[in-house]
PDB file of C-alpha atoms and ligand atoms in Angstrom:
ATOM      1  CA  UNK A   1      93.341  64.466 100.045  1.00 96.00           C
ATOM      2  CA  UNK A   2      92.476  68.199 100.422  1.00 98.00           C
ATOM      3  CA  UNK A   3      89.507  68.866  97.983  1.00 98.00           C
ATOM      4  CA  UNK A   4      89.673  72.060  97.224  1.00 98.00           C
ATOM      5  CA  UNK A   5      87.454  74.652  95.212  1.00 98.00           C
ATOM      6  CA  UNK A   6      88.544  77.901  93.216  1.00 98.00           C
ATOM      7  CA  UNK A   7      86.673  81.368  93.020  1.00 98.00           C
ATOM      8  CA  UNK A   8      87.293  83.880  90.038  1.00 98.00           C
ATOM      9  CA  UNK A   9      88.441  79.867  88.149  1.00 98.00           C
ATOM     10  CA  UNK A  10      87.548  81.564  84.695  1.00 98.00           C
ATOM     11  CA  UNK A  11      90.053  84.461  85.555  1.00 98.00           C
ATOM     12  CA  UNK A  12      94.040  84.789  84.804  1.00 95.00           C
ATOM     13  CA  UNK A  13      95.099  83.324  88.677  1.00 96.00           C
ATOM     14  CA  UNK A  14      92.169  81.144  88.783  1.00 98.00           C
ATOM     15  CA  UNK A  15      92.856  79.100  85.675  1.00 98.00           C
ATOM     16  CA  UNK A  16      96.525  78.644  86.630  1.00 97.00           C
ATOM     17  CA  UNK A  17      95.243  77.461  90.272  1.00 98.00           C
ATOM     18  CA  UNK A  18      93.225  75.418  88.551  1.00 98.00           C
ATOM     19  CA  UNK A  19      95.841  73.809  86.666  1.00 98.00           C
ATOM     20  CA  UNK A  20      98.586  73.060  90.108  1.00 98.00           C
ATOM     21  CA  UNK A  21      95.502  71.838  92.192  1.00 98.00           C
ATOM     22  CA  UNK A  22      95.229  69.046  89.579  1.00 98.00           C
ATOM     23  CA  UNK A  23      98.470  68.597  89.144  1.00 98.00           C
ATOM     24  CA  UNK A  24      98.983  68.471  92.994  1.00 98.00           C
ATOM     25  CA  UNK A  25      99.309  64.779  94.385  1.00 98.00           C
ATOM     26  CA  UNK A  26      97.580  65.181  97.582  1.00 98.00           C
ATOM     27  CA  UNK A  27      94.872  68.106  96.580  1.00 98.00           C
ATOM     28  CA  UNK A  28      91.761  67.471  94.369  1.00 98.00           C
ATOM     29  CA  UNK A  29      89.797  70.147  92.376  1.00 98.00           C
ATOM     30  CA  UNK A  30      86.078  69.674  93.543  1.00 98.00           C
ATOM     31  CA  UNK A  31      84.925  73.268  91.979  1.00 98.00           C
ATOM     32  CA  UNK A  32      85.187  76.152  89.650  1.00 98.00           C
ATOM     33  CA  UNK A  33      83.092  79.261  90.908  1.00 98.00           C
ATOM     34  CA  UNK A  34      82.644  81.876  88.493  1.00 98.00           C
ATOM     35  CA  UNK A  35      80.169  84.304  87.219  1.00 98.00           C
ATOM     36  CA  UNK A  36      81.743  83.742  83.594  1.00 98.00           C
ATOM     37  CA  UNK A  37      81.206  80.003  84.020  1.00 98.00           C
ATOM     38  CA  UNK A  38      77.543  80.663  85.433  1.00 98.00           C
ATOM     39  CA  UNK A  39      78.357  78.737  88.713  1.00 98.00           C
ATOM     40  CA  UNK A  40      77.950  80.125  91.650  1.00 98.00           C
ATOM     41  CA  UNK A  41      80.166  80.181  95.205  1.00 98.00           C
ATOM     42  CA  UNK A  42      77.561  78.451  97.278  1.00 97.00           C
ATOM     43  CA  UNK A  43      76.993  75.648  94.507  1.00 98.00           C
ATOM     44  CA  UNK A  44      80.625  74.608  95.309  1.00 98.00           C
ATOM     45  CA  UNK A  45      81.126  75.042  98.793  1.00 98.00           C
ATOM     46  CA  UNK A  46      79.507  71.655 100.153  1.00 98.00           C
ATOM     47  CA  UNK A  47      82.241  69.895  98.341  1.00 97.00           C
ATOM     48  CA  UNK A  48      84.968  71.540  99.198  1.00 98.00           C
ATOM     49  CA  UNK A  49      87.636  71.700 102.297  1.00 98.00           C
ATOM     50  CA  UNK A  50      89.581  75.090 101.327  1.00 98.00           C
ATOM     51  CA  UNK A  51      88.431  77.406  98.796  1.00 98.00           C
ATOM     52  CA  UNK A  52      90.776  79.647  96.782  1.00 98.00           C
ATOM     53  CA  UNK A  53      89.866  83.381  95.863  1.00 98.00           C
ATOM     54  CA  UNK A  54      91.230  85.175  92.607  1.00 98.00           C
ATOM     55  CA  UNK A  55      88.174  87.169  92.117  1.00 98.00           C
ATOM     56  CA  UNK A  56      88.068  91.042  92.445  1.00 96.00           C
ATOM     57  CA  UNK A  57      88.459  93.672  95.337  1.00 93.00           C
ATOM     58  CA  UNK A  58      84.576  94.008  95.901  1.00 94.00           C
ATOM     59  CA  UNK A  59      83.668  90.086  95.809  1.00 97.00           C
ATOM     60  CA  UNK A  60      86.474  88.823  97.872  1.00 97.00           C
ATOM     61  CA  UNK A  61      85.090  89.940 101.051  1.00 97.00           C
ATOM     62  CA  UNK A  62      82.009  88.327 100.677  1.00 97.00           C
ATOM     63  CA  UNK A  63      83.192  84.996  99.748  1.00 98.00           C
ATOM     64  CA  UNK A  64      85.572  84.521 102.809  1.00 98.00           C
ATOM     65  CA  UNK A  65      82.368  85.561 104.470  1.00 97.00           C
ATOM     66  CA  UNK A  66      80.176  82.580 102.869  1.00 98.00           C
ATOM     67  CA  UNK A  67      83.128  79.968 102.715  1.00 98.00           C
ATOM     68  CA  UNK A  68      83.813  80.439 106.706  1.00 98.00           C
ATOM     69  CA  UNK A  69      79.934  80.545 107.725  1.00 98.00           C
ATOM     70  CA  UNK A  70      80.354  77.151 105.523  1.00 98.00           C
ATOM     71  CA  UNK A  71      82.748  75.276 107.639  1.00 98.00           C
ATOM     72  CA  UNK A  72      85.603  75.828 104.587  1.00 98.00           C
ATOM     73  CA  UNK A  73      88.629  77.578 104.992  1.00 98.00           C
ATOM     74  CA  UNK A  74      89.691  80.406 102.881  1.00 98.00           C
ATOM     75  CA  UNK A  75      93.277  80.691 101.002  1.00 98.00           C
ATOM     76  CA  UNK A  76      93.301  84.838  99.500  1.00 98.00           C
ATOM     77  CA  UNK A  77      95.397  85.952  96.951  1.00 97.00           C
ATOM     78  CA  UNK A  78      92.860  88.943  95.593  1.00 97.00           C
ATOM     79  CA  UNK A  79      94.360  92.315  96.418  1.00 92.00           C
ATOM     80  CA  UNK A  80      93.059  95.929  96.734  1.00 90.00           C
ATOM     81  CA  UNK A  81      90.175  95.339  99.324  1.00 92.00           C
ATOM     82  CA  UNK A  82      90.608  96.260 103.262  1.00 91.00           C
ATOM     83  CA  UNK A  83      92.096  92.415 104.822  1.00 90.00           C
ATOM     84  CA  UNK A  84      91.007  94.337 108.510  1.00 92.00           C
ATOM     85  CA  UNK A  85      87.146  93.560 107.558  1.00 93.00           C
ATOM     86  CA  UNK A  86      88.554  89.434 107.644  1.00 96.00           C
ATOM     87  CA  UNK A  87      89.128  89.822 111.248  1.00 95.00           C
ATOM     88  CA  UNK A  88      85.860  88.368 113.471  1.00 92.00           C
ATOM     89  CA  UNK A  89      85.165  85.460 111.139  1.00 95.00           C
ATOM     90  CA  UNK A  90      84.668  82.390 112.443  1.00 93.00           C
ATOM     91  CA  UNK A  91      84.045  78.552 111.544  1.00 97.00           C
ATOM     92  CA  UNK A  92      87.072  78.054 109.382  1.00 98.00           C
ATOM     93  CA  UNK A  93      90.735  79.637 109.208  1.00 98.00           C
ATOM     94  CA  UNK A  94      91.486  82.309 106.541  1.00 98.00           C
ATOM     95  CA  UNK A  95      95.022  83.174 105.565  1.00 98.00           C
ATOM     96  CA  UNK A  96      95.131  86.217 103.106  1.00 97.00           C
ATOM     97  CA  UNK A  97      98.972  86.972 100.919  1.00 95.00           C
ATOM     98  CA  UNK A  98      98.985  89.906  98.733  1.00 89.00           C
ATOM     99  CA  UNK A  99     102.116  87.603  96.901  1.00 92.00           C
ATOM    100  CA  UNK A 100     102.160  84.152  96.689  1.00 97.00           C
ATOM    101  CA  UNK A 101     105.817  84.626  95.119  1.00 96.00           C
ATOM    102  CA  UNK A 102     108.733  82.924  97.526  1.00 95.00           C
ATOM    103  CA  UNK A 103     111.265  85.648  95.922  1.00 96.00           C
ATOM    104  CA  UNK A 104     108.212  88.570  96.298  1.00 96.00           C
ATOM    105  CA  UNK A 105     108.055  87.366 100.095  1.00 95.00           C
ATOM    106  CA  UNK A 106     111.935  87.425  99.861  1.00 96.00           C
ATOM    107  CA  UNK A 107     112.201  91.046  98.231  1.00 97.00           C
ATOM    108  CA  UNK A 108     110.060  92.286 101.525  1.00 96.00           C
ATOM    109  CA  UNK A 109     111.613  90.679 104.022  1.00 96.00           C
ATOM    110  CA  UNK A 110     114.999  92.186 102.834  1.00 98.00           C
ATOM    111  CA  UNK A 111     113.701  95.456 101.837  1.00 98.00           C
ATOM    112  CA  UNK A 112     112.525  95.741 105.504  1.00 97.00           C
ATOM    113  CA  UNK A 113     116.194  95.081 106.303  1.00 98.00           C
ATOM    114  CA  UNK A 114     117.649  97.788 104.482  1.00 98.00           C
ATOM    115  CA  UNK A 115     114.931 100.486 105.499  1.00 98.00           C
ATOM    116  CA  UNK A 116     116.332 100.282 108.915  1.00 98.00           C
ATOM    117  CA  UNK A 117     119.851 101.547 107.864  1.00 98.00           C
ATOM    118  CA  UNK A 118     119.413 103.450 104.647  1.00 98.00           C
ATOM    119  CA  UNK A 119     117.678 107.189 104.462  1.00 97.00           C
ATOM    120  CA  UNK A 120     115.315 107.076 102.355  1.00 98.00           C
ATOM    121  CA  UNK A 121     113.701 104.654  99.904  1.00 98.00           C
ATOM    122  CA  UNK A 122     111.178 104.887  97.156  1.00 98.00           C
ATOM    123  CA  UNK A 123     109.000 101.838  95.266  1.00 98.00           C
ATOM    124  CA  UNK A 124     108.186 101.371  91.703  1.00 98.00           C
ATOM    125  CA  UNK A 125     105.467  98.442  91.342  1.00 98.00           C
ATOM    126  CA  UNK A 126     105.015  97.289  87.406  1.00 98.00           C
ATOM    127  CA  UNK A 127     102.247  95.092  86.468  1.00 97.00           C
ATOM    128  CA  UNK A 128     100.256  94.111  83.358  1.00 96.00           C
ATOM    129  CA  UNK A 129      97.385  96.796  82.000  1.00 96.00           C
ATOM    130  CA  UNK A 130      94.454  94.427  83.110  1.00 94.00           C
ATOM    131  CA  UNK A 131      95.272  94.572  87.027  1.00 92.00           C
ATOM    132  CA  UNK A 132      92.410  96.657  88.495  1.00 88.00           C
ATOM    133  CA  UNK A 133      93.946  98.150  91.779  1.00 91.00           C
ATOM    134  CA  UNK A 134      97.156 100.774  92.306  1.00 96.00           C
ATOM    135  CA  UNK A 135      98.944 100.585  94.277  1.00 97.00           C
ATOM    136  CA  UNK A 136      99.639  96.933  94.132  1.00 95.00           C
ATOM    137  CA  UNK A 137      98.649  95.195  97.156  1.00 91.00           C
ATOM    138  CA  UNK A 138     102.736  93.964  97.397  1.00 93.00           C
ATOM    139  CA  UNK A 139     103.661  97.131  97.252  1.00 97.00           C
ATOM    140  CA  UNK A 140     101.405  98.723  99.831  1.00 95.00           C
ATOM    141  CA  UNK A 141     102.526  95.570 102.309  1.00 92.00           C
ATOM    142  CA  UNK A 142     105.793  96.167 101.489  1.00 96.00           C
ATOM    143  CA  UNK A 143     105.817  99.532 102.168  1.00 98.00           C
ATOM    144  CA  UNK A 144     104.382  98.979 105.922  1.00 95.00           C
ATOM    145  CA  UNK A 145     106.786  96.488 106.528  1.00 94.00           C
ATOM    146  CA  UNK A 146     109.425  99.276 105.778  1.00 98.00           C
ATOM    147  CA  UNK A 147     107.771 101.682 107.789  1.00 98.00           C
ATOM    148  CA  UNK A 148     107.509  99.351 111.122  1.00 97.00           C
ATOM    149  CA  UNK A 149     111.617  98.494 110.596  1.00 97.00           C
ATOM    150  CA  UNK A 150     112.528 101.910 110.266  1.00 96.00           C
ATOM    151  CA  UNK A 151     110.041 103.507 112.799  1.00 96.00           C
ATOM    152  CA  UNK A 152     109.701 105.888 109.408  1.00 94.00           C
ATOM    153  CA  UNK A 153     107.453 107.327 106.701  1.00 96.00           C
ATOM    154  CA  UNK A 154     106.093 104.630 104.337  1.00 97.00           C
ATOM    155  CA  UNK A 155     107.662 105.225 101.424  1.00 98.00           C
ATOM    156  CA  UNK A 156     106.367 106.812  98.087  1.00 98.00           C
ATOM    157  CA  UNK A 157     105.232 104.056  95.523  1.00 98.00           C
ATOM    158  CA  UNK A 158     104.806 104.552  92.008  1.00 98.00           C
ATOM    159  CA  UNK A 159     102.290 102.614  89.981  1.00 98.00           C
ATOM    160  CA  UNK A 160     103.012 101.283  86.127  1.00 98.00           C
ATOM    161  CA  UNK A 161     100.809  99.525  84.165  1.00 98.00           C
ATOM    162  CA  UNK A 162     101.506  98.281  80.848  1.00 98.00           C
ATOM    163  CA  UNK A 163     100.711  95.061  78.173  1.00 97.00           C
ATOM    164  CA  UNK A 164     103.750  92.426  78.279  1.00 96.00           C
ATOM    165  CA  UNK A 165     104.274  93.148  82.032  1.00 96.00           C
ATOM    166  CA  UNK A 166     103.085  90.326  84.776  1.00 94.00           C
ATOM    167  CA  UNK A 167     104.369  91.300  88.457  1.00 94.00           C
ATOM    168  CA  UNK A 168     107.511  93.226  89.069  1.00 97.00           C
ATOM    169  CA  UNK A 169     108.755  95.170  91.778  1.00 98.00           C
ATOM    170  CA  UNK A 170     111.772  97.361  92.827  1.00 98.00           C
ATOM    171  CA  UNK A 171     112.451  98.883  95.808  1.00 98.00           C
ATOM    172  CA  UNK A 172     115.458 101.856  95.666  1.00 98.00           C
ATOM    173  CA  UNK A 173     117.329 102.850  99.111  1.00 98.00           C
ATOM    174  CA  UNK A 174     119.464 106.038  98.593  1.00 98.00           C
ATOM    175  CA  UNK A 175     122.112 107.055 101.140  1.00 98.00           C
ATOM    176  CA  UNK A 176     124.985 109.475 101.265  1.00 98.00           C
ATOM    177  CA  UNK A 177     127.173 108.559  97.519  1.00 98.00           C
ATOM    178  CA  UNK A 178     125.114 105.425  97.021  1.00 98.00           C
ATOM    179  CA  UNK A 179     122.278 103.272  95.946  1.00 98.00           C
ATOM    180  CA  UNK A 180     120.635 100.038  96.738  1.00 98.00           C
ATOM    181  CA  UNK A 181     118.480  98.187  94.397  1.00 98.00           C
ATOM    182  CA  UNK A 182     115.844  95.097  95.612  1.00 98.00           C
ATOM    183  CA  UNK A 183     114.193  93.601  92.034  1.00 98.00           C
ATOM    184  CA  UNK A 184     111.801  90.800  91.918  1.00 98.00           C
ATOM    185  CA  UNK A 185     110.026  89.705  88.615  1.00 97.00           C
ATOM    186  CA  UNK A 186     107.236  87.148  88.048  1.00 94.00           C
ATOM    187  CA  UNK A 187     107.822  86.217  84.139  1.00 93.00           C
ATOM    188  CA  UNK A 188     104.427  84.360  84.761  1.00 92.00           C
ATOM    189  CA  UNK A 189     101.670  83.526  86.982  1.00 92.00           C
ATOM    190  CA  UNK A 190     103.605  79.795  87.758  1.00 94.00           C
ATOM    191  CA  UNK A 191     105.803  82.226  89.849  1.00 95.00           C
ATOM    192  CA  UNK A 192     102.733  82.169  92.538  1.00 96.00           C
ATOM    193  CA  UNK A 193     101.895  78.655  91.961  1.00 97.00           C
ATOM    194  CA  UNK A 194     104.557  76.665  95.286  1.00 97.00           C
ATOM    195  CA  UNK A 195     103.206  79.670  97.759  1.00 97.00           C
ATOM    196  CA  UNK A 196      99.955  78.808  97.656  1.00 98.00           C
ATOM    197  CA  UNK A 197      99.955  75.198  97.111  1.00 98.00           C
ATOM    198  CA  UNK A 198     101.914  75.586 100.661  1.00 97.00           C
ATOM    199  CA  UNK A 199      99.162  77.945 101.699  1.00 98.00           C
ATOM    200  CA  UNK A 200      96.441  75.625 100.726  1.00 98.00           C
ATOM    201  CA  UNK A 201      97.829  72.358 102.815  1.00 98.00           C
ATOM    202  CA  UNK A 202      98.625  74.906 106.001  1.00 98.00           C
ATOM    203  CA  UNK A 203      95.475  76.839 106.095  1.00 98.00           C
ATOM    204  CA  UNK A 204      93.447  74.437 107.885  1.00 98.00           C
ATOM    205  CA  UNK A 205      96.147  74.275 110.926  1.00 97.00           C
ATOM    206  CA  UNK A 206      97.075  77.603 111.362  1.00 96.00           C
ATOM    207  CA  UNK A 207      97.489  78.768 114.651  1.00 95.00           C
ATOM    208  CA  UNK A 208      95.432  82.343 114.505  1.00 94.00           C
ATOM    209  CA  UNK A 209      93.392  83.317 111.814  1.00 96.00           C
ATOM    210  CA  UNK A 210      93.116  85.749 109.954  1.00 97.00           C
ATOM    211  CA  UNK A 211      97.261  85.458 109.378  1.00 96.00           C
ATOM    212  CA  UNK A 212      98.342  87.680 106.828  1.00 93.00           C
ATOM    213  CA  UNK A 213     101.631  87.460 104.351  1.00 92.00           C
ATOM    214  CA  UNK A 214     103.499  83.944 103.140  1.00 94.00           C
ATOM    215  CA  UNK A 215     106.318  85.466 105.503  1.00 93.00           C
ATOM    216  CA  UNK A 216     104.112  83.746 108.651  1.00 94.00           C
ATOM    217  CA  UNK A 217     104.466  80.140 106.941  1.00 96.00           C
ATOM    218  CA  UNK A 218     108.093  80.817 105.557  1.00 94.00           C
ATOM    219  CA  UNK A 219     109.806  82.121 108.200  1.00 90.00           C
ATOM    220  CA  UNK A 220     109.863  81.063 112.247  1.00 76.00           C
ATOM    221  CA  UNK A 221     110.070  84.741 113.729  1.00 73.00           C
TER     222      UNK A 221
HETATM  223  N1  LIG B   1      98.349  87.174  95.743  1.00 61.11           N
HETATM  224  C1  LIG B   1      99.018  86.992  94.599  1.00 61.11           C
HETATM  225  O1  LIG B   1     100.119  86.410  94.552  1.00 61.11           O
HETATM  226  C2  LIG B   1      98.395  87.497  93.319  1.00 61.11           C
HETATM  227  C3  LIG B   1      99.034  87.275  92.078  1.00 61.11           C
HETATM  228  C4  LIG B   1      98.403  87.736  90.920  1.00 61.11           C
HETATM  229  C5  LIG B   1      97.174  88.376  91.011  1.00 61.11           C
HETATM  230  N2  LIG B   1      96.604  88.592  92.238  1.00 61.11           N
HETATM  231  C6  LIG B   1      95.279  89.208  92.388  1.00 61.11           C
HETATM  232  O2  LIG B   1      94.305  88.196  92.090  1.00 61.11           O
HETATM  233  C7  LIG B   1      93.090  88.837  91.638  1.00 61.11           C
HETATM  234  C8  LIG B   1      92.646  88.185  90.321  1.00 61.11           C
HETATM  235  O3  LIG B   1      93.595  88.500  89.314  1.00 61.11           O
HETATM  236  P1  LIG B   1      93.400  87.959  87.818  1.00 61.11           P
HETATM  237  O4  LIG B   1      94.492  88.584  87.027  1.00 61.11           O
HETATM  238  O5  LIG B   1      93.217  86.478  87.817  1.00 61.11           O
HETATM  239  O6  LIG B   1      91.992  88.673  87.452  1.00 61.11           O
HETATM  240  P2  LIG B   1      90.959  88.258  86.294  1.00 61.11           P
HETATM  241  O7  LIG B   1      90.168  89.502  86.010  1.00 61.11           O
HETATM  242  O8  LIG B   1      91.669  87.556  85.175  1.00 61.11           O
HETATM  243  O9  LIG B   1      90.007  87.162  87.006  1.00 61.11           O
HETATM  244  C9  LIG B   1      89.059  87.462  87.997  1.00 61.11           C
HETATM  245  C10 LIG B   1      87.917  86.468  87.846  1.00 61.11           C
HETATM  246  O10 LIG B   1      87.057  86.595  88.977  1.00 61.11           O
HETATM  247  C11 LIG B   1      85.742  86.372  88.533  1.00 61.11           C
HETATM  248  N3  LIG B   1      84.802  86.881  89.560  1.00 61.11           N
HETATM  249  C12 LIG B   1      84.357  88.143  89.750  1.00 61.11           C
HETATM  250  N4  LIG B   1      83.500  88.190  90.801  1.00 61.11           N
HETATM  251  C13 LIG B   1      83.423  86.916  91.286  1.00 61.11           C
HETATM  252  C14 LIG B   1      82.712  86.313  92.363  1.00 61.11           C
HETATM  253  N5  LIG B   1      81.918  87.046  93.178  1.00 61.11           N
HETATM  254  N6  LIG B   1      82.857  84.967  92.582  1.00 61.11           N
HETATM  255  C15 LIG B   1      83.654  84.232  91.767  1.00 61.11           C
HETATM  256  N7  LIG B   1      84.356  84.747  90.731  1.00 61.11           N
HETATM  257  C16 LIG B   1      84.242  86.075  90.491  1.00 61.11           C
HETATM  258  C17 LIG B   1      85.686  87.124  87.197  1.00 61.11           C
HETATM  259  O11 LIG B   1      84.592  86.679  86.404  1.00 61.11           O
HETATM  260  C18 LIG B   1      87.054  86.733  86.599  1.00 61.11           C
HETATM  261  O12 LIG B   1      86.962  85.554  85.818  1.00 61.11           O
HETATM  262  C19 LIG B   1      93.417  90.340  91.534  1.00 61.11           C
HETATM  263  O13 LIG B   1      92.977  90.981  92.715  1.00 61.11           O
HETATM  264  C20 LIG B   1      94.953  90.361  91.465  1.00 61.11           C
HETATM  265  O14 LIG B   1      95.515  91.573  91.957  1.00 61.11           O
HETATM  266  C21 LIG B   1      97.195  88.164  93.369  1.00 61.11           C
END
């Protein structure tokens, strides 16, 4: 059993992480950190083997920095704060996704594909009115990973945030008389929920830390 502990559990991602890690077989919810539930991160951390962290930019940071110093390892999914600062910690693993969605991971991977033989490309992130940072942290990733595969500019992204929207992404490639369209959506936050379960039972093996992106535990190269 991995006994595992969640930070930010009163928030959006937390409760649903909640809900898989007790519905996972061969994981075990051993804490709920939370300012909103009035318990704190180092109240949980004796109990626990990986903690999760949903939280916000400016708290995420500091948590991978108590969990490590703790002896627990760190799974990431909070976006918008620099992932360079998790380099240098030591006493437990950390691996860090800015999208825990298989198809999100997918949409990058082949985006990166096309940047390398289309002109030019451009990427409209949509999420709901309650996410704090712009540009998403997806879209920011995926726009590196475009960059490196076509030795180009990043592209431009464009932000939208509105109610009724969870997580959606599309990446446009324009060449001479055509088009090419990448779309993923998340209809709702179960869309992150097999990424990091898989996250959570790797983390403690992996072979450097910090690793960055699902793409490291989906794919061999
Ligand atoms: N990686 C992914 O696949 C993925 C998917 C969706 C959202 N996200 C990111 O996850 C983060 C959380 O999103 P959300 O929609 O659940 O936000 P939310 O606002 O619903 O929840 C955040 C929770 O964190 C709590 N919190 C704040 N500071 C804390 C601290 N120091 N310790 C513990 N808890 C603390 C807040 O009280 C709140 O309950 C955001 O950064 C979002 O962009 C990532």
């Amino acid at each position: 059993m991995i006994r595992v502990g969640v930070a930010g559990a009163a928030g959006r991602m937390g409760m649903a992480t909640c809900a898989a890690v007790e519905a996972a077989p061969d994981l075990e919810l051993r804490g709920r950190a939370d300012p909103a539930l009035g318990v704190a991160l180092e109240a949980i951390l004796p109990d626990c083997d990986v903690l999760v962290d949903f939280t916000q930019p400016d708290a995420a940071l500091a948590n991978a920095r108590a969990a490590t110093a703790a002896g627990v390892h760190v799974v990431i999914g909070t976006t918008g704060f620099d992932a360079a600062a998790l380099e240098g910690l030591a006493g437990a693993n950390v691996f860090v996704a800015p999208n825990f969605a298989i198809g999100a991971v997918l949409m990058m991977r082949f985006a990166s594909e096309a940047a390398r033989h289309m002109a030019a490309a451009e990427i409209i992130e949509l999420h709901h009115d309650g996410k704090l940072d712009a540009p998403s942290g997806t879209a920011a990733r995926t726009a590196a990973l475009m960059a490196a595969a076509s030795g180009g500019e990043a592209p431009p992204i464009h932000s939208v945030r509105l109610p009724g929207l969870v997580a959606h992404q599309e990446v446009i490639l324009g060449d001479l008389g055509q088009t090419l369209t990448i779309r993923h959506d998340s209809m709702d936050r179960s869309s992150f929920m097999p990424g990091l379960l898989l996250a959570i039972r790797r983390v403690g093996s992996l072979p450097r830390t910090p690793t960055v992106g699902l793409e490291a535990l989906l794919f061999e190269d």
